[in-house]
Amino acid sequence: MTTVLGIEGTAWNLSAAIVDEDDVIAEVTETYRPKTGGIHPREAAQHHALHASNVIERLLKEYRDKGHSPENIDAIAFSQGPGLGACLRTVATSARALALSLDVPLVGVNHCIGHVEIGRWKTPAVDPVVLYVSGGNSQVLAHRAGKYRIFGETLDIGIGNALDKFARGAGLTHPGGPKVEEYARKATNYVKMPYVVKGMDFSFSGLSTAATDSLKDNSLEDVCYSFQENAFAMLVEVTERALAHTGKSEVLLAGGVGANMRLREMLNVMCEDRGASFYVPEKRFMGDNGAMIAYTGLLMFNSGTTLPIESSHVDPSFRPDTVDVTWIIDEKEVL
Ligand code: AMP
Ligand code: MG
């Protein structure tokens, strides 16, 4: 049995977990909550620096209390990117220090792949098309020929940031996504808004601005509803085309925006129409969490991928399609 300690801290959640092949053994999370406005990168990094050592101490205590010894830990995984540079550097520093003190290898995990792998672990999905929608990221991914390929992605901001930005302008507090969902439920009219899909990519910045403008003439409820309808239809359209293109028969939803019930409903209808299975992990595994980094680190470590400390620099724009997926042997492609 392999045991890996993983640390996530690309944006607002600092979260560390210890997992083995069977389950999450311990997990501790400290969330940065801005007092006003959105995520301030420097403040988020300061939050992570302030809490890093007590998060790790509490994690190791929980692990010991459950009858395990830190000597069982085989590797330290950390989210190497994409994310906010200052946050990534803080987490990487803690991970290096831990790896040195426990004398075990370091594993650098791509955050987007972390979302995919925890979803495959915690749902029956085997080889899905993944819709990963969070604050900073929006991507449609699927495994093909040794890599997680990006079939479609945002050309500007992530859907979560687009919702949060609009919500802030409407006087709602951060994070705005859940509040937009609430108001949307009480809408009575659809208001026309931009629908931007270019090839397999989508864009949310213009939609967010148009939604803010249309608040002058329409109720907040109607604007929230219309924003969601357009944004989610764009995401579902690209997910559906990725399914058709790859011939896969499963869809996995990942990322914090995946909590949205309207998005789930639209994806579910599309999957039913195509005869595909639709999977949504438990909420604690959907947003950013330490377990996803620890578990992906475990898959990487078990398939021989570790990271020398001297090349463990972070990458704020780390793309998932640059990672060799050493832990999946695709028999169809080997033949
Ligand atoms: P993550 O970056 O994966 O931690 O996700 C955070 C993002 O998810 C933020 O932009 C939130 O506004 C968004 N979010 C959380 N819950 C919901 C929801 N119910 N509907 C839409 N967006 C949501
Ligand atoms: Mg994320």
Short mmCIF file of N, CA and C and ligand atoms in Angstrom, two decimals, residues 8 10 111-112 115 132-137 255-256 286-289 292, ligand 2:
data_model
loop_
_atom_site.label_atom_id
_atom_site.label_comp_id
_atom_site.label_asym_id
_atom_site.label_seq_id
_atom_site.Cartn_x
_atom_site.Cartn_y
_atom_site.Cartn_z
N GLU A 8 -2.81 21.20 -1.44
CA GLU A 8 -3.43 22.06 -2.46
C GLU A 8 -3.45 23.49 -1.94
N THR A 10 -3.78 26.46 -4.71
CA THR A 10 -3.63 27.27 -5.93
C THR A 10 -4.36 28.59 -5.84
N HIS A 111 -2.98 20.72 -11.13
CA HIS A 111 -4.23 20.90 -10.39
C HIS A 111 -5.46 20.41 -11.17
N CYS A 112 -5.51 20.66 -12.47
CA CYS A 112 -6.67 20.25 -13.28
C CYS A 112 -6.76 18.73 -13.32
N HIS A 115 -8.33 17.30 -10.24
CA HIS A 115 -9.80 17.26 -10.26
C HIS A 115 -10.31 16.04 -11.03
N TYR A 132 -14.50 20.57 -16.43
CA TYR A 132 -13.88 21.11 -15.22
C TYR A 132 -14.16 22.62 -15.17
N VAL A 133 -15.01 23.01 -14.24
CA VAL A 133 -15.45 24.40 -14.15
C VAL A 133 -15.23 24.94 -12.74
N SER A 134 -14.30 25.91 -12.64
CA SER A 134 -14.00 26.44 -11.31
C SER A 134 -13.87 27.95 -11.41
N GLY A 135 -13.31 28.56 -10.35
CA GLY A 135 -13.11 30.01 -10.38
C GLY A 135 -12.22 30.39 -11.55
N GLY A 136 -11.01 29.90 -11.55
CA GLY A 136 -10.02 30.31 -12.54
C GLY A 136 -9.98 29.49 -13.81
N ASN A 137 -10.57 28.30 -13.80
CA ASN A 137 -10.43 27.41 -14.96
C ASN A 137 -11.78 26.97 -15.52
N GLY A 255 -14.87 20.59 -10.28
CA GLY A 255 -14.67 22.01 -9.98
C GLY A 255 -15.84 22.60 -9.20
N GLY A 256 -15.56 23.71 -8.53
CA GLY A 256 -16.53 24.33 -7.61
C GLY A 256 -17.87 24.71 -8.25
N MET A 286 -15.35 18.08 -5.09
CA MET A 286 -15.58 18.85 -6.33
C MET A 286 -14.77 20.13 -6.37
N GLY A 287 -14.80 20.89 -5.27
CA GLY A 287 -13.99 22.11 -5.21
C GLY A 287 -12.55 21.72 -4.93
N ASP A 288 -11.68 22.71 -4.75
CA ASP A 288 -10.26 22.41 -4.52
C ASP A 288 -10.08 21.71 -3.18
N ASN A 289 -9.37 20.60 -3.18
CA ASN A 289 -9.18 19.84 -1.94
C ASN A 289 -7.83 19.13 -1.95
N MET A 292 -7.37 15.44 -3.63
CA MET A 292 -7.18 15.24 -5.08
C MET A 292 -5.70 15.35 -5.46
MG MG B 2 -9.84 23.84 -9.01
#
